[in-house]
């Protein structure tokens, strides 16, 4: 393990609406300094430090008024906090949903402005896509309380996972981490909720831990999510939440061409609820492609 991250222990109180679950989701703090790229599907050597049977839920492409609220309700019922990668144009359309995501304690990263294949764009257009994605998420949260604004992380996920070395480097110069995944559930395909459920479970069980990529824009994902959560808990899995380390937002704002603005220093992630684990900084990861 490369030691880039630490999993924080959560208090052992029970979830009020799911007696089988803990009230809190342990945080996995990721260093964003110099823009590491995480997720074994693309960056095999960059471990995020999950233990066996720990799974981090991530949701891409929202917010979507048809499905995001029901997924938020399921996560709330089962006391699970996740990490979202929002698309800028949808954040602009439904800033209330962006605020709802943050208010529920989820971490927000971005996923570009219009979800293009960034490999196919000119450098300047790709930069603009990434920048406008952050601006849209930030604008949606502008009226939110500081602790919710602080949940916008210097995390970026490439649309379609179509990364590019030069863009990872550009993000890294701005202290923004690239977050890929360890596996998905094919929920972007035209398959049934049951097939999404089966594929999610198969991938989770074959790896035993990891970051799963799902889409909160898909009805079949909303349809199977509660069943998946309950089955995973029966099988002894623990949900953890990918979150930036304590320095991330400051580092991302103190660079030329920063993609994020500062939030008030009084704002922090769950300041009184979890003890922080010290995380050593790390050289930026080299992408495999
Ligand atoms: Zn996407």
PDB file of C-alpha atoms in Angstrom, residues 68-184:
ATOM      1  CA  UNK A  68     -31.238  11.600  -8.080  1.00  0.00           C
ATOM      2  CA  UNK A  69     -33.868  12.207  -5.338  1.00  0.00           C
ATOM      3  CA  UNK A  70     -34.765   8.527  -5.017  1.00  0.00           C
ATOM      4  CA  UNK A  71     -31.121   7.509  -4.858  1.00  0.00           C
ATOM      5  CA  UNK A  72     -30.487  10.166  -2.215  1.00  0.00           C
ATOM      6  CA  UNK A  73     -33.433   8.798  -0.230  1.00  0.00           C
ATOM      7  CA  UNK A  74     -32.056   5.239  -0.346  1.00  0.00           C
ATOM      8  CA  UNK A  75     -28.595   6.381   0.752  1.00  0.00           C
ATOM      9  CA  UNK A  76     -30.107   8.408   3.570  1.00  0.00           C
ATOM     10  CA  UNK A  77     -32.286   5.530   4.765  1.00  0.00           C
ATOM     11  CA  UNK A  78     -29.247   3.258   4.982  1.00  0.00           C
ATOM     12  CA  UNK A  79     -26.894   5.953   6.359  1.00  0.00           C
ATOM     13  CA  UNK A  80     -24.469   5.709   3.449  1.00  0.00           C
ATOM     14  CA  UNK A  81     -22.434   8.623   2.194  1.00  0.00           C
ATOM     15  CA  UNK A  82     -21.084   8.513  -1.331  1.00  0.00           C
ATOM     16  CA  UNK A  83     -19.065  10.596  -3.790  1.00  0.00           C
ATOM     17  CA  UNK A  84     -20.776  12.258  -6.748  1.00  0.00           C
ATOM     18  CA  UNK A  85     -19.244  13.380 -10.045  1.00  0.00           C
ATOM     19  CA  UNK A  86     -21.607  15.984 -11.460  1.00  0.00           C
ATOM     20  CA  UNK A  87     -22.045  17.252 -14.992  1.00  0.00           C
ATOM     21  CA  UNK A  88     -21.956  21.063 -15.122  1.00  0.00           C
ATOM     22  CA  UNK A  89     -24.972  21.672 -17.348  1.00  0.00           C
ATOM     23  CA  UNK A  90     -27.154  19.530 -15.107  1.00  0.00           C
ATOM     24  CA  UNK A  91     -25.813  21.238 -11.988  1.00  0.00           C
ATOM     25  CA  UNK A  92     -26.809  24.558 -13.581  1.00  0.00           C
ATOM     26  CA  UNK A  93     -30.296  23.246 -14.330  1.00  0.00           C
ATOM     27  CA  UNK A  94     -30.908  21.847 -10.855  1.00  0.00           C
ATOM     28  CA  UNK A  95     -28.715  23.639  -8.328  1.00  0.00           C
ATOM     29  CA  UNK A  96     -31.234  22.630  -5.656  1.00  0.00           C
ATOM     30  CA  UNK A  97     -30.296  18.984  -6.214  1.00  0.00           C
ATOM     31  CA  UNK A  98     -26.592  19.824  -5.966  1.00  0.00           C
ATOM     32  CA  UNK A  99     -27.305  21.471  -2.633  1.00  0.00           C
ATOM     33  CA  UNK A 100     -29.380  18.465  -1.542  1.00  0.00           C
ATOM     34  CA  UNK A 101     -26.493  16.130  -2.352  1.00  0.00           C
ATOM     35  CA  UNK A 102     -24.060  18.237  -0.321  1.00  0.00           C
ATOM     36  CA  UNK A 103     -26.525  18.755   2.541  1.00  0.00           C
ATOM     37  CA  UNK A 104     -26.798  15.001   2.930  1.00  0.00           C
ATOM     38  CA  UNK A 105     -23.040  14.777   3.483  1.00  0.00           C
ATOM     39  CA  UNK A 106     -21.987  13.426   0.114  1.00  0.00           C
ATOM     40  CA  UNK A 107     -18.737  14.580  -1.443  1.00  0.00           C
ATOM     41  CA  UNK A 108     -19.008  16.295  -4.814  1.00  0.00           C
ATOM     42  CA  UNK A 109     -16.422  16.037  -7.554  1.00  0.00           C
ATOM     43  CA  UNK A 110     -16.950  17.106 -11.150  1.00  0.00           C
ATOM     44  CA  UNK A 111     -17.261  15.320 -14.469  1.00  0.00           C
ATOM     45  CA  UNK A 112     -16.879  18.173 -17.032  1.00  0.00           C
ATOM     46  CA  UNK A 113     -19.480  20.654 -18.251  1.00  0.00           C
ATOM     47  CA  UNK A 114     -21.209  18.761 -21.098  1.00  0.00           C
ATOM     48  CA  UNK A 115     -19.721  15.246 -20.808  1.00  0.00           C
ATOM     49  CA  UNK A 116     -17.723  15.170 -24.062  1.00  0.00           C
ATOM     50  CA  UNK A 117     -14.908  12.767 -24.865  1.00  0.00           C
ATOM     51  CA  UNK A 118     -12.069  15.025 -23.702  1.00  0.00           C
ATOM     52  CA  UNK A 119      -9.532  13.099 -25.778  1.00  0.00           C
ATOM     53  CA  UNK A 120     -11.215  14.400 -28.899  1.00  0.00           C
ATOM     54  CA  UNK A 121     -11.249  18.075 -27.949  1.00  0.00           C
ATOM     55  CA  UNK A 122      -8.555  20.666 -28.461  1.00  0.00           C
ATOM     56  CA  UNK A 123      -6.527  21.389 -25.359  1.00  0.00           C
ATOM     57  CA  UNK A 124      -8.181  24.767 -24.843  1.00  0.00           C
ATOM     58  CA  UNK A 125     -11.692  23.338 -25.236  1.00  0.00           C
ATOM     59  CA  UNK A 126     -10.912  20.480 -22.880  1.00  0.00           C
ATOM     60  CA  UNK A 127      -9.602  22.912 -20.277  1.00  0.00           C
ATOM     61  CA  UNK A 128     -12.748  25.006 -20.670  1.00  0.00           C
ATOM     62  CA  UNK A 129     -14.951  21.928 -20.224  1.00  0.00           C
ATOM     63  CA  UNK A 130     -13.204  20.995 -16.991  1.00  0.00           C
ATOM     64  CA  UNK A 131     -13.161  24.562 -15.676  1.00  0.00           C
ATOM     65  CA  UNK A 132     -16.837  25.185 -16.440  1.00  0.00           C
ATOM     66  CA  UNK A 133     -17.755  21.927 -14.725  1.00  0.00           C
ATOM     67  CA  UNK A 134     -16.150  23.133 -11.498  1.00  0.00           C
ATOM     68  CA  UNK A 135     -17.659  26.607 -11.911  1.00  0.00           C
ATOM     69  CA  UNK A 136     -21.155  25.171 -12.312  1.00  0.00           C
ATOM     70  CA  UNK A 137     -20.886  23.011  -9.195  1.00  0.00           C
ATOM     71  CA  UNK A 138     -19.434  25.902  -7.243  1.00  0.00           C
ATOM     72  CA  UNK A 139     -22.176  28.277  -8.417  1.00  0.00           C
ATOM     73  CA  UNK A 140     -24.866  25.780  -7.425  1.00  0.00           C
ATOM     74  CA  UNK A 141     -23.404  25.643  -3.924  1.00  0.00           C
ATOM     75  CA  UNK A 142     -22.824  29.397  -3.602  1.00  0.00           C
ATOM     76  CA  UNK A 143     -25.878  29.864  -1.399  1.00  0.00           C
ATOM     77  CA  UNK A 144     -25.272  26.699   0.654  1.00  0.00           C
ATOM     78  CA  UNK A 145     -23.879  26.743   4.209  1.00  0.00           C
ATOM     79  CA  UNK A 146     -20.048  26.752   4.353  1.00  0.00           C
ATOM     80  CA  UNK A 147     -19.869  23.126   5.518  1.00  0.00           C
ATOM     81  CA  UNK A 148     -21.845  22.064   2.429  1.00  0.00           C
ATOM     82  CA  UNK A 149     -19.730  24.230   0.113  1.00  0.00           C
ATOM     83  CA  UNK A 150     -16.672  22.525   1.586  1.00  0.00           C
ATOM     84  CA  UNK A 151     -17.966  19.198   0.243  1.00  0.00           C
ATOM     85  CA  UNK A 152     -17.038  20.262  -3.283  1.00  0.00           C
ATOM     86  CA  UNK A 153     -13.723  18.458  -3.622  1.00  0.00           C
ATOM     87  CA  UNK A 154     -10.818  18.889  -6.042  1.00  0.00           C
ATOM     88  CA  UNK A 155     -11.826  15.569  -7.584  1.00  0.00           C
ATOM     89  CA  UNK A 156     -12.321  15.057 -11.306  1.00  0.00           C
ATOM     90  CA  UNK A 157     -13.564  12.027 -13.205  1.00  0.00           C
ATOM     91  CA  UNK A 158     -13.103  11.915 -16.974  1.00  0.00           C
ATOM     92  CA  UNK A 159     -16.342  11.481 -18.938  1.00  0.00           C
ATOM     93  CA  UNK A 160     -16.461   7.895 -20.176  1.00  0.00           C
ATOM     94  CA  UNK A 161     -13.169   7.475 -18.259  1.00  0.00           C
ATOM     95  CA  UNK A 162     -11.532   8.853 -21.426  1.00  0.00           C
ATOM     96  CA  UNK A 163      -8.496  10.301 -19.749  1.00  0.00           C
ATOM     97  CA  UNK A 164      -5.473  11.972 -21.294  1.00  0.00           C
ATOM     98  CA  UNK A 165      -2.018  12.273 -19.766  1.00  0.00           C
ATOM     99  CA  UNK A 166      -1.679  15.953 -20.560  1.00  0.00           C
ATOM    100  CA  UNK A 167      -5.033  16.695 -18.911  1.00  0.00           C
ATOM    101  CA  UNK A 168      -4.194  14.645 -15.823  1.00  0.00           C
ATOM    102  CA  UNK A 169      -1.002  16.687 -15.609  1.00  0.00           C
ATOM    103  CA  UNK A 170      -2.940  19.958 -16.064  1.00  0.00           C
ATOM    104  CA  UNK A 171      -5.320  18.912 -13.279  1.00  0.00           C
ATOM    105  CA  UNK A 172      -2.336  17.953 -11.161  1.00  0.00           C
ATOM    106  CA  UNK A 173      -0.810  21.396 -11.558  1.00  0.00           C
ATOM    107  CA  UNK A 174      -4.023  22.650  -9.972  1.00  0.00           C
ATOM    108  CA  UNK A 175      -3.914  20.045  -7.185  1.00  0.00           C
ATOM    109  CA  UNK A 176      -6.971  18.252  -8.507  1.00  0.00           C
ATOM    110  CA  UNK A 177      -6.992  14.456  -8.269  1.00  0.00           C
ATOM    111  CA  UNK A 178      -8.281  12.229 -11.045  1.00  0.00           C
ATOM    112  CA  UNK A 179     -10.660   9.614  -9.686  1.00  0.00           C
ATOM    113  CA  UNK A 180     -11.340   6.538 -11.782  1.00  0.00           C
ATOM    114  CA  UNK A 181     -12.788   3.363 -10.277  1.00  0.00           C
ATOM    115  CA  UNK A 182     -12.033  -0.282  -9.622  1.00  0.00           C
ATOM    116  CA  UNK A 183     -15.131  -1.661 -11.333  1.00  0.00           C
ATOM    117  CA  UNK A 184     -18.590  -0.771 -12.566  1.00  0.00           C
TER     118      UNK A 184
END
